[in-house]
Protein backbone atom coordinates (compact mmCIF):
# COMPACT_ATOMS: atom_id res chain seq x y z
CA UNK A 1 0.00 0.00 0.00
CA UNK A 2 1.31 3.46 -0.87
CA UNK A 3 0.46 6.43 1.34
CA UNK A 4 0.49 10.07 0.28
CA UNK A 5 -0.15 13.22 2.32
CA UNK A 6 -1.89 16.16 0.70
CA UNK A 7 -1.87 19.76 1.89
CA UNK A 8 -5.30 20.83 3.09
CA UNK A 9 -5.98 24.55 3.40
CA UNK A 10 -7.62 25.40 6.71
CA UNK A 11 -10.35 28.00 7.05
CA UNK A 12 -8.79 31.43 7.34
CA UNK A 13 -5.74 30.47 5.30
CA UNK A 14 -5.34 30.60 1.55
CA UNK A 15 -3.18 29.60 -1.37
CA UNK A 16 -3.33 30.36 -5.10
CA UNK A 17 -6.20 27.89 -5.62
CA UNK A 18 -8.37 28.39 -2.54
CA UNK A 19 -9.80 31.54 -0.98
CA UNK A 20 -11.54 31.08 2.37
CA UNK A 21 -12.80 33.98 4.49
CA UNK A 22 -11.68 34.03 8.09
CA UNK A 23 -15.07 34.92 9.58
CA UNK A 24 -15.23 33.84 13.19
CA UNK A 25 -12.60 31.12 12.80
CA UNK A 26 -10.44 31.14 15.93
CA UNK A 27 -7.57 28.87 14.91
CA UNK A 28 -6.68 25.34 13.88
CA UNK A 29 -8.66 23.84 16.78
CA UNK A 30 -11.76 25.51 15.30
CA UNK A 31 -11.44 23.91 11.87
CA UNK A 32 -8.44 22.28 10.25
CA UNK A 33 -7.83 18.94 8.59
CA UNK A 34 -5.19 16.41 7.65
CA UNK A 35 -5.81 14.27 4.56
CA UNK A 36 -4.13 10.97 3.81
CA UNK A 37 -4.61 8.73 0.83
CA UNK A 38 -3.37 5.27 -0.08
CA UNK A 39 -4.16 2.54 -2.58
CA UNK A 40 -3.74 -1.15 -3.19
CA UNK A 41 -4.82 -3.37 -6.09
CA UNK A 42 -8.52 -3.10 -5.14
CA UNK A 43 -9.22 0.18 -3.36
CA UNK A 44 -8.40 3.83 -3.03
CA UNK A 45 -8.25 4.65 0.70
CA UNK A 46 -9.13 8.14 1.90
CA UNK A 47 -8.78 9.41 5.46
CA UNK A 48 -9.50 12.90 6.74
CA UNK A 49 -8.87 13.87 10.36
CA UNK A 50 -10.73 17.07 11.20
CA UNK A 51 -10.02 19.17 14.29
CA UNK A 52 -13.08 21.16 15.28
CA UNK A 53 -14.07 22.34 18.74
CA UNK A 54 -17.75 21.71 17.95
CA UNK A 55 -19.13 18.91 15.79
CA UNK A 56 -22.66 19.61 14.56
CA UNK A 57 -24.72 17.61 12.09
CA UNK A 58 -28.40 17.28 13.01
CA UNK A 59 -29.22 15.80 9.60
CA UNK A 60 -30.68 12.34 9.11
CA UNK A 61 -30.96 12.44 5.30
CA UNK A 62 -27.59 11.77 3.67
CA UNK A 63 -28.42 13.76 0.51
CA UNK A 64 -28.02 16.99 2.52
CA UNK A 65 -24.99 16.02 4.60
CA UNK A 66 -22.88 18.72 2.93
CA UNK A 67 -24.90 21.43 4.72
CA UNK A 68 -23.36 20.55 8.10
CA UNK A 69 -20.09 19.11 9.42
CA UNK A 70 -18.94 16.62 6.80
CA UNK A 71 -16.30 15.97 4.15
CA UNK A 72 -16.82 15.86 0.40
CA UNK A 73 -14.54 14.31 -2.18
CA UNK A 74 -14.55 15.35 -5.80
CA UNK A 75 -12.72 13.46 -8.53
CA UNK A 76 -11.97 14.87 -11.97
CA UNK A 77 -10.32 11.92 -13.70
CA UNK A 78 -9.67 13.78 -16.96
CA UNK A 79 -8.43 16.84 -15.04
CA UNK A 80 -10.21 19.25 -17.38
CA UNK A 81 -11.01 21.53 -14.40
CA UNK A 82 -14.42 22.54 -15.72
CA UNK A 83 -16.97 24.35 -13.58
CA UNK A 84 -19.55 21.75 -14.58
CA UNK A 85 -19.54 17.98 -14.49
CA UNK A 86 -18.22 16.22 -17.56
CA UNK A 87 -16.54 12.96 -18.46
CA UNK A 88 -15.52 10.98 -15.42
CA UNK A 89 -16.31 13.40 -12.57
CA UNK A 90 -17.46 12.01 -9.22
CA UNK A 91 -18.68 13.71 -6.02
CA UNK A 92 -19.31 11.89 -2.76
CA UNK A 93 -19.35 12.67 0.94
CA UNK A 94 -19.23 11.39 4.48
CA UNK A 95 -20.67 12.72 7.73
CA UNK A 96 -21.48 11.74 11.28
CA UNK A 97 -24.93 12.67 12.54
CA UNK A 98 -25.40 14.10 16.03
CA UNK A 99 -27.04 10.75 16.89
CA UNK A 100 -23.75 8.98 16.02
CA UNK A 101 -24.88 7.49 12.71
CA UNK A 102 -22.40 7.57 9.82
CA UNK A 103 -23.82 9.04 6.60
CA UNK A 104 -22.35 8.33 3.15
CA UNK A 105 -23.74 9.65 -0.11
CA UNK A 106 -22.86 10.11 -3.77
CA UNK A 107 -24.28 12.98 -5.75
CA UNK A 108 -22.41 12.59 -9.04
CA UNK A 109 -21.06 9.45 -10.67
CA UNK A 110 -19.37 9.54 -14.09
CA UNK A 111 -20.76 13.08 -14.48
CA UNK A 112 -24.38 11.98 -13.94
CA UNK A 113 -26.45 13.05 -10.97
CA UNK A 114 -27.24 9.76 -9.23
CA UNK A 115 -28.31 11.03 -5.79
CA UNK A 116 -28.03 7.77 -3.85
CA UNK A 117 -26.26 6.24 -0.87
CA UNK A 118 -22.59 5.51 -1.30
CA UNK A 119 -21.98 1.77 -1.48
CA UNK A 120 -18.44 1.58 -0.15
CA UNK A 121 -16.83 0.83 3.18
CA UNK A 122 -17.03 4.05 5.19
CA UNK A 123 -16.32 4.80 8.84
CA UNK A 124 -16.74 8.06 10.75
CA UNK A 125 -15.85 8.49 14.42
CA UNK A 126 -15.74 11.51 16.74
CA UNK A 127 -13.54 11.80 19.83
CA UNK A 128 -14.97 14.58 22.01
CA UNK A 129 -11.91 14.56 24.27
CA UNK A 130 -9.49 15.38 21.45
CA UNK A 131 -12.17 17.29 19.43
CA UNK A 132 -11.27 15.29 16.32
CA UNK A 133 -13.51 13.56 13.78
CA UNK A 134 -11.96 10.90 11.53
CA UNK A 135 -13.57 10.10 8.18
CA UNK A 136 -12.36 6.92 6.44
CA UNK A 137 -13.37 5.52 3.07
CA UNK A 138 -12.28 2.43 1.11
CA UNK A 139 -13.39 3.22 -2.44
CA UNK A 140 -13.12 0.37 -4.97
CA UNK A 141 -11.19 1.31 -8.13
CA UNK A 142 -14.11 0.05 -10.22
CA UNK A 143 -16.32 2.75 -8.72
CA UNK A 144 -14.15 5.42 -10.29
CA UNK A 145 -13.20 3.43 -13.37
CA UNK A 146 -9.62 3.97 -12.25
CA UNK A 147 -6.49 1.90 -12.06
CA UNK A 148 -4.47 3.67 -9.40
CA UNK A 149 -0.71 3.55 -9.72
CA UNK A 150 2.22 5.70 -8.78
CA UNK A 151 2.05 9.00 -10.66
CA UNK A 152 -1.68 8.78 -11.43
CA UNK A 153 -3.24 12.25 -11.26
CA UNK A 154 -6.90 13.10 -10.88
mmCIF file with all atom_site columns, N, CA and C in Angstrom, residues 10-13 20-32 51-54 131:
data_model
loop_
_atom_site.group_PDB
_atom_site.id
_atom_site.type_symbol
_atom_site.label_atom_id
_atom_site.label_alt_id
_atom_site.label_comp_id
_atom_site.label_asym_id
_atom_site.label_entity_id
_atom_site.label_seq_id
_atom_site.pdbx_PDB_ins_code
_atom_site.Cartn_x
_atom_site.Cartn_y
_atom_site.Cartn_z
_atom_site.occupancy
_atom_site.B_iso_or_equiv
_atom_site.pdbx_formal_charge
_atom_site.auth_seq_id
_atom_site.auth_comp_id
_atom_site.auth_asym_id
_atom_site.auth_atom_id
_atom_site.pdbx_PDB_model_num
ATOM 1  N N  . UNK A 1 10  ? -6.667  25.206 5.614  1.00 0.00 ? 10  UNK A N  1
ATOM 2  C CA . UNK A 1 10  ? -7.618  25.396 6.709  1.00 0.00 ? 10  UNK A CA 1
ATOM 3  C C  . UNK A 1 10  ? -8.380  26.696 6.513  1.00 0.00 ? 10  UNK A C  1
ATOM 4  N N  . UNK A 1 11  ? -9.564  26.773 7.095  1.00 0.00 ? 11  UNK A N  1
ATOM 5  C CA . UNK A 1 11  ? -10.346 28.005 7.049  1.00 0.00 ? 11  UNK A CA 1
ATOM 6  C C  . UNK A 1 11  ? -9.497  29.145 7.583  1.00 0.00 ? 11  UNK A C  1
ATOM 7  N N  . UNK A 1 12  ? -9.566  30.279 6.921  1.00 0.00 ? 12  UNK A N  1
ATOM 8  C CA . UNK A 1 12  ? -8.789  31.431 7.344  1.00 0.00 ? 12  UNK A CA 1
ATOM 9  C C  . UNK A 1 12  ? -7.434  31.524 6.675  1.00 0.00 ? 12  UNK A C  1
ATOM 10 N N  . UNK A 1 13  ? -6.995  30.455 6.031  1.00 0.00 ? 13  UNK A N  1
ATOM 11 C CA . UNK A 1 13  ? -5.739  30.472 5.298  1.00 0.00 ? 13  UNK A CA 1
ATOM 12 C C  . UNK A 1 13  ? -6.068  30.449 3.816  1.00 0.00 ? 13  UNK A C  1
ATOM 13 N N  . UNK A 1 20  ? -10.569 31.334 1.308  1.00 0.00 ? 20  UNK A N  1
ATOM 14 C CA . UNK A 1 20  ? -11.537 31.082 2.370  1.00 0.00 ? 20  UNK A CA 1
ATOM 15 C C  . UNK A 1 20  ? -11.533 32.282 3.306  1.00 0.00 ? 20  UNK A C  1
ATOM 16 N N  . UNK A 1 21  ? -12.711 32.823 3.602  1.00 0.00 ? 21  UNK A N  1
ATOM 17 C CA . UNK A 1 21  ? -12.799 33.976 4.493  1.00 0.00 ? 21  UNK A CA 1
ATOM 18 C C  . UNK A 1 21  ? -12.618 33.525 5.937  1.00 0.00 ? 21  UNK A C  1
ATOM 19 N N  . UNK A 1 22  ? -11.970 34.369 6.707  1.00 0.00 ? 22  UNK A N  1
ATOM 20 C CA . UNK A 1 22  ? -11.680 34.033 8.089  1.00 0.00 ? 22  UNK A CA 1
ATOM 21 C C  . UNK A 1 22  ? -12.947 33.989 8.936  1.00 0.00 ? 22  UNK A C  1
ATOM 22 N N  . UNK A 1 23  ? -13.849 34.921 8.784  1.00 0.00 ? 23  UNK A N  1
ATOM 23 C CA . UNK A 1 23  ? -15.074 34.917 9.576  1.00 0.00 ? 23  UNK A CA 1
ATOM 24 C C  . UNK A 1 23  ? -14.783 34.869 11.059 1.00 0.00 ? 23  UNK A C  1
ATOM 25 N N  . UNK A 1 24  ? -15.461 33.961 11.760 1.00 0.00 ? 24  UNK A N  1
ATOM 26 C CA . UNK A 1 24  ? -15.230 33.842 13.193 1.00 0.00 ? 24  UNK A CA 1
ATOM 27 C C  . UNK A 1 24  ? -14.356 32.632 13.531 1.00 0.00 ? 24  UNK A C  1
ATOM 28 N N  . UNK A 1 25  ? -13.539 32.219 12.588 1.00 0.00 ? 25  UNK A N  1
ATOM 29 C CA . UNK A 1 25  ? -12.605 31.119 12.802 1.00 0.00 ? 25  UNK A CA 1
ATOM 30 C C  . UNK A 1 25  ? -11.572 31.558 13.826 1.00 0.00 ? 25  UNK A C  1
ATOM 31 N N  . UNK A 1 26  ? -11.332 30.730 14.851 1.00 0.00 ? 26  UNK A N  1
ATOM 32 C CA . UNK A 1 26  ? -10.436 31.140 15.932 1.00 0.00 ? 26  UNK A CA 1
ATOM 33 C C  . UNK A 1 26  ? -9.117  30.374 15.956 1.00 0.00 ? 26  UNK A C  1
ATOM 34 N N  . UNK A 1 27  ? -8.845  29.588 14.949 1.00 0.00 ? 27  UNK A N  1
ATOM 35 C CA . UNK A 1 27  ? -7.572  28.870 14.906 1.00 0.00 ? 27  UNK A CA 1
ATOM 36 C C  . UNK A 1 27  ? -7.759  27.426 14.469 1.00 0.00 ? 27  UNK A C  1
ATOM 37 N N  . UNK A 1 28  ? -6.647  26.706 14.396 1.00 0.00 ? 28  UNK A N  1
ATOM 38 C CA . UNK A 1 28  ? -6.680  25.335 13.882 1.00 0.00 ? 28  UNK A CA 1
ATOM 39 C C  . UNK A 1 28  ? -7.583  24.403 14.681 1.00 0.00 ? 28  UNK A C  1
ATOM 40 N N  . UNK A 1 29  ? -7.770  24.677 15.969 1.00 0.00 ? 29  UNK A N  1
ATOM 41 C CA . UNK A 1 29  ? -8.660  23.842 16.776 1.00 0.00 ? 29  UNK A CA 1
ATOM 42 C C  . UNK A 1 29  ? -10.125 24.054 16.401 1.00 0.00 ? 29  UNK A C  1
ATOM 43 N N  . UNK A 1 30  ? -10.402 25.139 15.692 1.00 0.00 ? 30  UNK A N  1
ATOM 44 C CA . UNK A 1 30  ? -11.758 25.507 15.298 1.00 0.00 ? 30  UNK A CA 1
ATOM 45 C C  . UNK A 1 30  ? -12.046 25.134 13.844 1.00 0.00 ? 30  UNK A C  1
ATOM 46 N N  . UNK A 1 31  ? -11.183 24.347 13.239 1.00 0.00 ? 31  UNK A N  1
ATOM 47 C CA . UNK A 1 31  ? -11.440 23.911 11.865 1.00 0.00 ? 31  UNK A CA 1
ATOM 48 C C  . UNK A 1 31  ? -10.172 23.767 11.058 1.00 0.00 ? 31  UNK A C  1
ATOM 49 N N  . UNK A 1 32  ? -9.590  22.590 11.097 1.00 0.00 ? 32  UNK A N  1
ATOM 50 C CA . UNK A 1 32  ? -8.443  22.277 10.252 1.00 0.00 ? 32  UNK A CA 1
ATOM 51 C C  . UNK A 1 32  ? -8.511  20.784 9.957  1.00 0.00 ? 32  UNK A C  1
ATOM 52 N N  . UNK A 1 51  ? -10.006 18.577 12.946 1.00 0.00 ? 51  UNK A N  1
ATOM 53 C CA . UNK A 1 51  ? -10.016 19.171 14.285 1.00 0.00 ? 51  UNK A CA 1
ATOM 54 C C  . UNK A 1 51  ? -11.070 20.267 14.277 1.00 0.00 ? 51  UNK A C  1
ATOM 55 N N  . UNK A 1 52  ? -12.015 20.168 15.197 1.00 0.00 ? 52  UNK A N  1
ATOM 56 C CA . UNK A 1 52  ? -13.081 21.162 15.281 1.00 0.00 ? 52  UNK A CA 1
ATOM 57 C C  . UNK A 1 52  ? -13.607 21.145 16.708 1.00 0.00 ? 52  UNK A C  1
ATOM 58 N N  . UNK A 1 53  ? -13.634 22.295 17.347 1.00 0.00 ? 53  UNK A N  1
ATOM 59 C CA . UNK A 1 53  ? -14.067 22.341 18.741 1.00 0.00 ? 53  UNK A CA 1
ATOM 60 C C  . UNK A 1 53  ? -15.523 21.926 18.917 1.00 0.00 ? 53  UNK A C  1
ATOM 61 N N  . UNK A 1 54  ? -16.337 22.100 17.883 1.00 0.00 ? 54  UNK A N  1
ATOM 62 C CA . UNK A 1 54  ? -17.750 21.711 17.950 1.00 0.00 ? 54  UNK A CA 1
ATOM 63 C C  . UNK A 1 54  ? -18.097 20.900 16.705 1.00 0.00 ? 54  UNK A C  1
ATOM 64 N N  . UNK A 1 131 ? -11.443 16.404 20.361 1.00 0.00 ? 131 UNK A N  1
ATOM 65 C CA . UNK A 1 131 ? -12.168 17.292 19.432 1.00 0.00 ? 131 UNK A CA 1
ATOM 66 C C  . UNK A 1 131 ? -11.806 16.999 17.978 1.00 0.00 ? 131 UNK A C  1
#
